């Protein structure tokens, strides 16, 4: 009996493990590690030379002596901010988003990077849909047998990996190769856990290699593989995972890169100075949230130290970029470097959903915030040192920049489409700077006030005129009642949604910017 029970148990384990993808690799010998270390230096130098040669080609093709380089950081679910920002930037009529000559990405930024390089409205909308649908459709689930499967992670990433394969499809690959042929570049960063260094992948070379499409997918999956949570990826016999372990931003050009770029420009006979514009999107906040630490707790002090080791790296990365720009400007007369960066305001780190691995409501909010931030007059941040917390960005910059001075036309009340009659003023609202609210219920004018704090909205009781109005079927009174209950708001692209707690009450469409 005991034998049959044990035999049945091991048979069950065999069935469960039959489809598992345990990561197995023979340990690397000291000699192999030494040889691979030498190879890694040669690979790094070759990658820098190839990327900089492509930038020289871009200068020749553009003819305006300018290079635009986009650096996309890691940040998990906060990548929704970066995609929202790119979509909002792309939609600007003034100061539009440039066609980037080189895009680099780490972790969630690596997933955004191919879409950003293509830069079309369709490509960015597709990326936005990936983040909007992430929680419902393709996020990894918990692997309850991780202790048996031995994949190096605790999540089952089969659905996630399949989504990456669907994204890096033949059409996407063909579009990327067309951009590569014009000298535009795409670089992705991973961490080589065996070598203890970062690895820069020139995706033009990756896609041109044997089984290039599968190799490209492996690089993207590895770059976004959070250690200990997502399984790592074996590439060329080495263990690769989240590029953010080494640096949360893949900085290109680096010191060697600028040397090669300056040399290449001189060799090409380009004598007029070239402006290199670095655009940095930090898919996160740059400072950890303040907490009251318990100095008597060993575990709490250790945990806080680990978090600070990561978070304090972020402002230092931006400071390094500034310092490097000044050094390049002084050392290479043919180059002039500018640095522009945007990040999620650090005060939002305390908001509900911010500390989740993946939260749909938070991701929707971040995409809206990014879009509105890019549409505002304050797209780019001031740099703050690691020794002083940045000043809080006031509400008009975080939220009201998309809310204010827009003519919001009524779309629906409690899910029912707005009724508009001929020769009658359309119901609408305008949130003016300074807290003044005006509008119309479809006949009478509305007047009142409002205040906001992040996504919270409070309206004062609305005053109305007393005009003789045609029968509007009660929609005018319904609008006034609904507005009296709202306490939260969000903007999705050009749609303003007003809520009472979690219940959507009223929707408006942006029709004109004043």
Coordinates of C-alpha atoms in Angstrom, one line a residue:
X1 CA 0.0 0.0 0.0
X2 CA 2.7 2.4 1.0
X3 CA 4.6 1.6 -2.2
X4 CA 1.5 2.3 -4.3
X5 CA 1.0 5.7 -2.6
X6 CA 4.7 6.7 -3.2
X7 CA 4.6 5.4 -6.7
X8 CA 1.4 7.3 -7.5
X9 CA 3.0 10.5 -6.0
X10 CA 6.1 10.3 -8.2
X11 CA 4.0 9.5 -11.2
X12 CA 1.9 12.6 -10.5
X13 CA 5.1 14.7 -10.2
X14 CA 6.4 13.3 -13.5
X15 CA 3.2 14.3 -15.2
X16 CA 3.2 17.8 -13.7
X17 CA 6.9 18.3 -14.6
X18 CA 6.6 16.9 -18.1
X19 CA 5.8 20.3 -19.6
X20 CA 8.0 22.4 -17.4
X21 CA 11.0 24.3 -18.7
X22 CA 13.5 23.9 -16.0
X23 CA 16.7 25.8 -16.6
X24 CA 19.7 23.4 -16.7
X25 CA 23.3 24.3 -17.5
X26 CA 26.6 22.8 -16.6
X27 CA 28.6 25.1 -14.4
X28 CA 31.1 27.3 -16.2
X29 CA 34.8 26.5 -15.4
X30 CA 37.2 29.2 -14.3
X31 CA 38.9 28.9 -17.7
X32 CA 35.6 29.4 -19.6
X33 CA 34.8 32.4 -17.4
X34 CA 38.2 34.0 -18.2
X35 CA 37.8 33.4 -21.9
X36 CA 34.3 34.8 -21.8
X37 CA 35.5 37.8 -19.9
X38 CA 37.9 38.6 -22.8
X39 CA 35.2 38.0 -25.3
X40 CA 32.8 40.3 -23.5
X41 CA 35.3 43.2 -23.8
X42 CA 35.7 42.6 -27.5
X43 CA 31.9 42.4 -28.0
X44 CA 31.4 45.7 -26.1
X45 CA 33.9 47.5 -28.2
X46 CA 32.5 46.1 -31.5
X47 CA 28.9 47.0 -30.4
X48 CA 30.0 50.6 -29.6
X49 CA 31.8 50.9 -33.0
X50 CA 28.7 49.7 -34.9
X51 CA 26.2 51.9 -33.0
X52 CA 28.4 55.0 -33.5
X53 CA 29.0 54.2 -37.2
X54 CA 25.2 54.2 -37.6
X55 CA 24.9 57.5 -35.9
X56 CA 27.5 59.0 -38.3
X57 CA 25.3 57.7 -41.1
X58 CA 22.3 59.4 -39.6
X59 CA 24.1 62.7 -39.4
X60 CA 24.9 62.4 -43.1
X61 CA 21.3 61.5 -44.0
X62 CA 19.6 64.1 -41.8
X63 CA 21.7 67.0 -42.9
X64 CA 20.7 69.2 -39.9
X65 CA 23.7 68.3 -37.8
X66 CA 21.5 66.9 -35.0
X67 CA 21.1 63.5 -33.4
X68 CA 18.1 62.5 -31.3
X69 CA 18.6 59.6 -28.9
X70 CA 15.9 58.2 -26.6
X71 CA 16.7 56.4 -23.4
X72 CA 13.9 54.4 -21.8
X73 CA 14.4 53.2 -18.3
X74 CA 13.1 50.2 -16.4
X75 CA 10.2 50.5 -14.1
X76 CA 7.8 47.5 -14.3
X77 CA 4.1 48.6 -14.4
X78 CA 5.2 52.2 -14.5
X79 CA 6.2 51.7 -18.1
X80 CA 2.6 52.8 -18.8
X81 CA 3.8 56.4 -17.9
X82 CA 6.5 56.2 -20.7
X83 CA 4.1 55.0 -23.3
X84 CA 1.6 57.6 -22.4
X85 CA 4.3 60.3 -22.6
X86 CA 5.4 59.1 -26.0
X87 CA 1.8 59.1 -27.3
X88 CA 1.2 62.6 -25.9
X89 CA 4.5 63.9 -27.3
X90 CA 3.7 62.3 -30.7
X91 CA 0.3 64.1 -30.7
X92 CA 1.7 67.6 -30.1
X93 CA 1.4 70.1 -32.9
X94 CA 4.1 72.3 -31.5
X95 CA 7.5 70.8 -30.5
X96 CA 6.6 67.4 -31.9
X97 CA 8.4 64.2 -31.1
X98 CA 11.4 63.7 -33.3
X99 CA 12.2 60.6 -35.3
X100 CA 14.8 59.0 -33.0
X101 CA 18.2 58.0 -34.5
X102 CA 18.9 55.6 -31.6
X103 CA 16.6 54.2 -28.9
X104 CA 17.8 52.2 -25.9
X105 CA 15.7 50.3 -23.4
X106 CA 16.0 48.4 -20.2
X107 CA 13.4 46.1 -18.7
X108 CA 10.0 47.6 -19.4
X109 CA 11.8 50.2 -21.5
X110 CA 13.1 47.4 -23.6
X111 CA 9.5 46.4 -24.4
X112 CA 8.7 50.0 -25.4
X113 CA 11.8 50.6 -27.5
X114 CA 10.8 48.9 -30.8
X115 CA 7.6 50.8 -30.9
X116 CA 9.4 54.1 -30.0
X117 CA 11.9 53.5 -32.8
X118 CA 9.1 53.1 -35.3
X119 CA 7.5 56.2 -33.8
X120 CA 4.2 56.1 -35.8
X121 CA 0.9 56.8 -34.2
X122 CA -0.2 53.3 -34.9
X123 CA 2.9 51.8 -33.3
X124 CA 2.6 53.8 -30.1
X125 CA -1.1 53.1 -29.9
X126 CA -0.3 49.4 -30.1
X127 CA 2.2 49.8 -27.3
X128 CA -0.4 51.7 -25.2
X129 CA -2.9 48.8 -25.8
X130 CA -0.3 46.3 -24.5
X131 CA -0.1 48.2 -21.2
X132 CA -3.9 48.7 -21.0
X133 CA -4.6 45.0 -21.6
X134 CA -1.6 43.7 -19.6
X135 CA -3.5 42.7 -16.4
X136 CA -6.4 41.1 -18.1
X137 CA -4.6 39.2 -20.9
X138 CA -1.0 38.3 -20.7
X139 CA 0.6 39.0 -17.3
X140 CA 2.5 36.0 -15.8
X141 CA 0.6 33.9 -13.3
X142 CA 2.0 32.4 -10.1
X143 CA 3.8 29.1 -10.6
X144 CA 2.6 27.0 -7.7
X145 CA 5.2 24.4 -8.5
X146 CA 8.2 26.7 -8.8
X147 CA 9.9 24.7 -6.0
X148 CA 9.8 21.7 -8.3
X149 CA 10.1 23.4 -11.7
X150 CA 13.4 25.1 -10.9
X151 CA 13.0 27.8 -13.5
X152 CA 14.8 30.4 -11.4
X153 CA 11.5 32.3 -10.9
X154 CA 8.2 32.0 -9.2
X155 CA 6.0 33.1 -12.1
X156 CA 4.7 31.1 -15.0
X157 CA 5.7 33.2 -18.0
X158 CA 4.3 31.1 -20.8
X159 CA 1.5 33.5 -21.7
X160 CA 3.8 36.5 -21.3
X161 CA 6.5 34.9 -23.6
X162 CA 3.8 34.1 -26.1
X163 CA 2.7 37.7 -26.2
X164 CA 6.3 38.8 -26.8
X165 CA 6.4 36.4 -29.7
X166 CA 3.2 37.9 -31.1
X167 CA 4.6 41.4 -30.8
X168 CA 8.0 40.6 -32.4
X169 CA 6.2 39.3 -35.4
X170 CA 7.3 39.3 -39.1
X171 CA 5.7 42.6 -39.8
X172 CA 7.4 44.3 -36.8
X173 CA 10.7 42.7 -37.8
X174 CA 10.4 43.9 -41.4
X175 CA 9.6 47.4 -40.2
X176 CA 12.6 47.5 -37.8
X177 CA 14.9 46.2 -40.5
X178 CA 13.8 49.0 -42.8
X179 CA 14.7 51.5 -40.1
X180 CA 18.1 49.8 -39.5
X181 CA 18.8 50.2 -43.2
X182 CA 18.5 54.0 -42.7
X183 CA 21.1 53.9 -39.9
X184 CA 18.6 54.2 -37.1
X185 CA 19.5 52.0 -34.1
X186 CA 17.9 50.0 -31.3
X187 CA 19.9 48.8 -28.3
X188 CA 18.7 46.7 -25.4
X189 CA 20.4 46.1 -22.1
X190 CA 20.5 42.9 -20.0
X191 CA 22.5 41.8 -17.1
X192 CA 24.9 38.9 -17.6
X193 CA 24.8 37.2 -14.2
X194 CA 27.8 35.0 -14.9
X195 CA 30.1 37.9 -15.9
X196 CA 28.6 40.3 -13.4
X197 CA 28.3 43.0 -16.1
X198 CA 25.7 44.6 -18.3
X199 CA 25.4 43.4 -21.9
X200 CA 24.4 45.8 -24.8
X201 CA 22.6 44.1 -27.6
X202 CA 22.6 45.9 -31.0
X203 CA 19.2 44.6 -32.2
X204 CA 20.2 45.1 -35.9
X205 CA 22.9 42.5 -35.3
X206 CA 20.6 40.3 -33.3
X207 CA 17.9 40.2 -36.0
X208 CA 20.4 39.5 -38.7
X209 CA 21.8 36.5 -36.8
X210 CA 20.7 32.9 -37.3
X211 CA 17.3 32.5 -35.8
X212 CA 17.3 36.2 -35.3
X213 CA 13.6 36.6 -34.4
X214 CA 13.8 34.1 -31.6
X215 CA 17.0 35.6 -30.4
X216 CA 15.5 39.1 -30.3
X217 CA 12.5 37.8 -28.3
X218 CA 14.9 36.1 -25.9
X219 CA 16.8 39.4 -25.4
X220 CA 13.5 41.3 -24.7
X221 CA 12.3 38.7 -22.3
X222 CA 15.6 38.6 -20.5
X223 CA 15.8 42.4 -20.2
X224 CA 12.4 42.5 -18.4
X225 CA 13.0 39.4 -16.2
X226 CA 12.9 40.6 -12.6
X227 CA 15.4 38.4 -10.8
X228 CA 13.8 35.8 -8.5
X229 CA 10.4 36.6 -9.8
X230 CA 10.7 36.0 -13.6
X231 CA 12.8 33.1 -14.8
X232 CA 16.1 34.2 -16.2
X233 CA 17.1 33.4 -19.9
X234 CA 20.0 31.5 -21.2
X235 CA 21.7 33.2 -24.1
X236 CA 24.9 31.9 -25.6
X237 CA 25.3 29.8 -22.5
X238 CA 25.1 32.7 -20.1
X239 CA 22.4 33.6 -17.6
X240 CA 20.7 36.9 -18.5
X241 CA 18.0 38.8 -16.6
X242 CA 16.8 42.3 -15.9
X243 CA 19.2 44.9 -17.3
X244 CA 18.2 47.2 -14.4
X245 CA 20.3 45.2 -12.0
X246 CA 23.4 46.9 -13.6
X247 CA 21.9 50.2 -14.7
X248 CA 18.3 51.2 -14.9
X249 CA 19.1 53.3 -18.0
X250 CA 21.2 52.0 -21.0
X251 CA 23.4 55.1 -21.5
X252 CA 24.4 55.5 -25.2
X253 CA 26.7 56.9 -26.2
X254 CA 29.0 56.3 -23.3
X255 CA 32.6 57.6 -22.9
X256 CA 34.0 55.3 -25.6
X257 CA 30.9 55.9 -27.8
X258 CA 31.5 59.7 -27.9
X259 CA 35.2 59.2 -28.7
X260 CA 34.2 56.9 -31.6
X261 CA 31.4 59.3 -32.8
X262 CA 33.7 62.3 -32.8
X263 CA 36.3 60.3 -34.7
X264 CA 33.8 59.0 -37.2
X265 CA 32.4 62.5 -37.9
X266 CA 35.8 63.8 -38.6
X267 CA 36.6 60.9 -40.9
X268 CA 33.3 61.6 -42.8
X269 CA 34.4 65.2 -43.3
X270 CA 31.6 66.6 -41.1
X271 CA 33.2 69.8 -39.7
X272 CA 30.1 71.7 -38.4
X273 CA 29.3 70.8 -34.8
X274 CA 26.7 68.2 -34.2
X275 CA 24.1 68.5 -31.5
X276 CA 23.3 65.3 -29.6
X277 CA 19.9 65.6 -27.9
X278 CA 19.4 62.9 -25.2
X279 CA 15.7 62.4 -24.3
X280 CA 15.4 60.3 -21.1
X281 CA 12.1 58.8 -20.0
X282 CA 12.3 57.4 -16.5
X283 CA 9.5 54.9 -16.2
X284 CA 9.3 55.5 -12.4
X285 CA 10.0 58.1 -9.8
X286 CA 13.6 58.9 -9.0
X287 CA 13.4 59.0 -5.2
X288 CA 12.0 56.4 -2.8
X289 CA 9.0 57.3 -0.7
X290 CA 9.9 58.6 2.8
X291 CA 9.1 56.2 5.6
X292 CA 9.5 56.1 9.4
X293 CA 12.3 53.5 9.8
X294 CA 12.5 51.3 12.9
X295 CA 16.2 51.5 13.9
X296 CA 15.8 48.4 16.2
X297 CA 14.7 46.1 13.5
X298 CA 17.4 44.2 11.7
X299 CA 15.1 43.0 8.9
X300 CA 13.6 46.4 8.3
X301 CA 17.0 48.1 8.2
X302 CA 18.3 45.5 5.8
X303 CA 15.2 45.7 3.6
X304 CA 15.4 49.5 3.5
X305 CA 19.1 49.5 2.7
X306 CA 18.4 47.2 -0.3
X307 CA 15.7 49.5 -1.6
X308 CA 17.9 52.6 -1.2
X309 CA 20.7 50.9 -3.1
X310 CA 18.4 50.8 -6.1
X311 CA 16.4 54.0 -5.7
X312 CA 19.3 56.3 -5.1
X313 CA 20.9 55.0 -8.3
X314 CA 18.2 56.8 -10.3
X315 CA 19.1 60.5 -9.6
X316 CA 22.8 59.6 -9.9
X317 CA 22.2 58.2 -13.4
X318 CA 20.7 61.6 -14.4
X319 CA 23.5 63.4 -12.7
X320 CA 26.0 61.3 -14.6
X321 CA 24.3 62.1 -17.9
X322 CA 24.6 65.8 -17.1
X323 CA 28.3 65.5 -16.0
X324 CA 29.1 63.5 -19.1
X325 CA 27.4 66.0 -21.3
X326 CA 29.5 68.8 -19.8
X327 CA 32.7 66.7 -20.3
X328 CA 31.9 65.9 -23.9
X329 CA 31.1 69.5 -24.7
X330 CA 34.5 70.6 -23.2
X331 CA 36.6 67.8 -24.8
X332 CA 35.1 67.4 -28.3
X333 CA 34.6 70.7 -30.1
X334 CA 32.6 68.9 -32.8
X335 CA 29.9 67.7 -30.4
X336 CA 27.3 69.5 -28.2
X337 CA 25.2 67.3 -25.9
X338 CA 21.9 68.3 -24.3
X339 CA 20.0 66.2 -21.7
X340 CA 16.2 66.3 -21.2
X341 CA 14.5 64.0 -18.7
X342 CA 11.0 63.3 -17.4
X343 CA 10.0 61.0 -14.6
X344 CA 6.9 60.2 -12.5
X345 CA 6.6 62.7 -9.7
X346 CA 8.2 61.2 -6.6
X347 CA 5.3 62.2 -4.4
X348 CA 3.0 59.7 -6.2
X349 CA 5.0 56.8 -4.7
X350 CA 2.6 56.9 -1.7
X351 CA -0.5 56.6 -3.9
X352 CA -2.7 53.4 -3.9
X353 CA -1.5 50.9 -6.5
X354 CA 2.0 52.4 -6.7
X355 CA 3.7 49.6 -4.8
X356 CA 1.9 46.7 -6.7
X357 CA 3.7 44.5 -9.1
X358 CA 0.9 45.0 -11.7
X359 CA -2.3 47.1 -11.0
X360 CA -4.7 47.9 -13.9
X361 CA -6.0 51.1 -12.3
X362 CA -2.5 52.4 -11.6
X363 CA -1.3 51.6 -15.1
X364 CA -4.3 53.4 -16.7
X365 CA -3.6 56.3 -14.5
X366 CA 0.1 56.4 -15.3
X367 CA -0.6 56.3 -19.0
X368 CA -3.0 59.2 -18.7
X369 CA -0.5 61.1 -16.6
X370 CA 2.3 60.5 -19.1
X371 CA 0.1 61.6 -22.0
X372 CA -1.0 64.8 -20.2
X373 CA 2.5 65.6 -19.1
X374 CA 3.8 65.4 -22.7
X375 CA 1.0 67.7 -23.8
X376 CA 1.8 70.3 -21.1
X377 CA 4.2 73.2 -21.1
X378 CA 6.4 71.4 -18.5
X379 CA 7.4 68.2 -20.2
X380 CA 10.8 68.0 -18.7
X381 CA 12.1 67.9 -15.1
X382 CA 14.6 69.8 -13.2
X383 CA 17.5 67.6 -12.0
X384 CA 17.8 67.0 -8.2
X385 CA 20.9 65.7 -6.4
X386 CA 20.7 62.5 -4.4
X387 CA 21.3 64.5 -1.2
X388 CA 18.1 66.6 -1.5
X389 CA 14.6 65.5 -2.2
X390 CA 13.0 67.3 -5.2
X391 CA 10.3 69.9 -4.7
X392 CA 6.9 68.4 -5.1
X393 CA 5.3 69.1 -8.5
X394 CA 2.1 71.0 -7.8
X395 CA -1.3 69.8 -8.9
X396 CA -1.5 72.0 -12.0
X397 CA 1.6 70.2 -13.4
X398 CA 0.6 66.7 -12.4
X399 CA -3.1 66.7 -13.3
X400 CA -4.7 70.0 -14.1
X401 CA -2.5 70.5 -17.2
X402 CA -4.8 68.2 -19.1
X403 CA -8.0 69.3 -17.2
X404 CA -7.8 73.1 -17.4
X405 CA -8.6 75.4 -20.3
X406 CA -10.2 72.7 -22.4
X407 CA -13.8 72.7 -23.8
X408 CA -15.2 69.4 -22.5
X409 CA -18.3 68.3 -24.5
X410 CA -20.7 66.0 -22.7
X411 CA -20.7 62.4 -24.0
X412 CA -22.7 60.4 -21.4
X413 CA -24.3 60.4 -18.0
X414 CA -24.4 57.2 -16.1
X415 CA -23.7 55.2 -19.3
X416 CA -26.5 56.9 -21.3
X417 CA -25.4 59.0 -24.3
X418 CA -25.9 62.7 -24.0
X419 CA -29.1 64.1 -25.7
X420 CA -28.4 67.1 -27.9
X421 CA -31.2 69.0 -29.7
X422 CA -30.9 71.1 -32.8
X423 CA -30.4 74.9 -32.2
X424 CA -29.6 74.2 -28.5
X425 CA -26.2 74.8 -26.9
X426 CA -24.2 71.6 -26.3
X427 CA -23.7 70.6 -22.7
X428 CA -20.1 71.2 -21.8
X429 CA -17.7 72.3 -19.0
X430 CA -14.6 74.4 -18.9
X431 CA -12.2 74.1 -15.9
X432 CA -10.4 77.5 -15.8
X433 CA -7.0 78.1 -14.1
X434 CA -7.5 79.4 -10.6
X435 CA -10.4 77.1 -9.7
X436 CA -13.2 78.6 -11.7
X437 CA -15.7 76.3 -13.5
X438 CA -18.1 77.3 -16.2
X439 CA -20.3 75.5 -18.7
X440 CA -23.8 74.7 -19.9
X441 CA -26.3 71.9 -19.1
X442 CA -27.7 72.2 -22.6
X443 CA -29.7 75.3 -22.0
X444 CA -28.7 77.2 -18.8
X445 CA -25.2 78.3 -18.1
X446 CA -23.4 76.7 -15.2
X447 CA -21.0 78.5 -12.8
X448 CA -19.1 77.3 -9.9
X449 CA -15.6 76.3 -8.6
X450 CA -13.4 73.3 -8.2
X451 CA -10.3 72.0 -6.4
X452 CA -8.1 69.0 -7.2
X453 CA -5.5 67.0 -5.4
X454 CA -3.9 64.4 -7.6
X455 CA -7.0 62.5 -9.0
X456 CA -9.4 63.8 -6.4
X457 CA -11.9 66.4 -7.5
X458 CA -14.3 68.6 -5.5
X459 CA -16.9 70.8 -7.1
X460 CA -18.7 73.6 -5.3
X461 CA -22.5 73.7 -5.7
X462 CA -23.2 74.9 -9.2
X463 CA -25.2 78.0 -9.9
X464 CA -27.4 78.1 -13.0
X465 CA -29.2 80.8 -15.1
X466 CA -33.0 80.6 -15.3
X467 CA -33.7 80.6 -19.0
X468 CA -36.8 79.3 -20.6
X469 CA -35.6 76.0 -22.1
X470 CA -37.1 73.4 -24.4
X471 CA -37.8 69.9 -23.0
X472 CA -34.4 68.2 -22.7
X473 CA -35.9 65.0 -21.3
X474 CA -34.4 65.6 -17.9
X475 CA -30.8 65.4 -19.1
X476 CA -30.0 68.9 -17.8
X477 CA -31.1 68.0 -14.3
X478 CA -29.4 64.6 -14.5
X479 CA -26.1 66.3 -15.4
X480 CA -26.4 68.7 -12.4
X481 CA -27.1 65.8 -10.0
X482 CA -24.3 63.7 -11.4
X483 CA -21.8 66.5 -11.1
X484 CA -22.9 67.1 -7.5
X485 CA -21.7 63.6 -6.6
X486 CA -18.3 63.4 -8.3
X487 CA -15.1 63.1 -6.3
X488 CA -12.5 61.7 -8.7
X489 CA -11.4 62.2 -12.2
X490 CA -9.1 60.9 -14.9
X491 CA -8.3 61.6 -18.6
X492 CA -7.8 58.9 -21.2
X493 CA -6.4 60.5 -24.3
X494 CA -9.1 63.1 -25.1
X495 CA -11.9 61.7 -22.8
X496 CA -12.5 63.1 -19.3
X497 CA -14.1 60.7 -16.9
X498 CA -15.7 61.9 -13.6
X499 CA -16.4 59.3 -10.9
X500 CA -18.1 58.9 -7.6
X501 CA -15.6 56.7 -5.9
X502 CA -15.3 53.8 -8.4
X503 CA -18.5 54.5 -10.2
X504 CA -18.3 56.3 -13.5
X505 CA -20.9 59.1 -13.6
X506 CA -20.1 61.5 -16.5
X507 CA -17.9 61.4 -19.6
X508 CA -16.7 64.4 -21.7
X509 CA -14.8 64.7 -24.9
X510 CA -12.1 67.4 -25.4
X511 CA -13.1 69.5 -28.4
X512 CA -10.8 72.6 -28.3
X513 CA -7.9 73.9 -26.4
X514 CA -8.3 77.5 -25.4

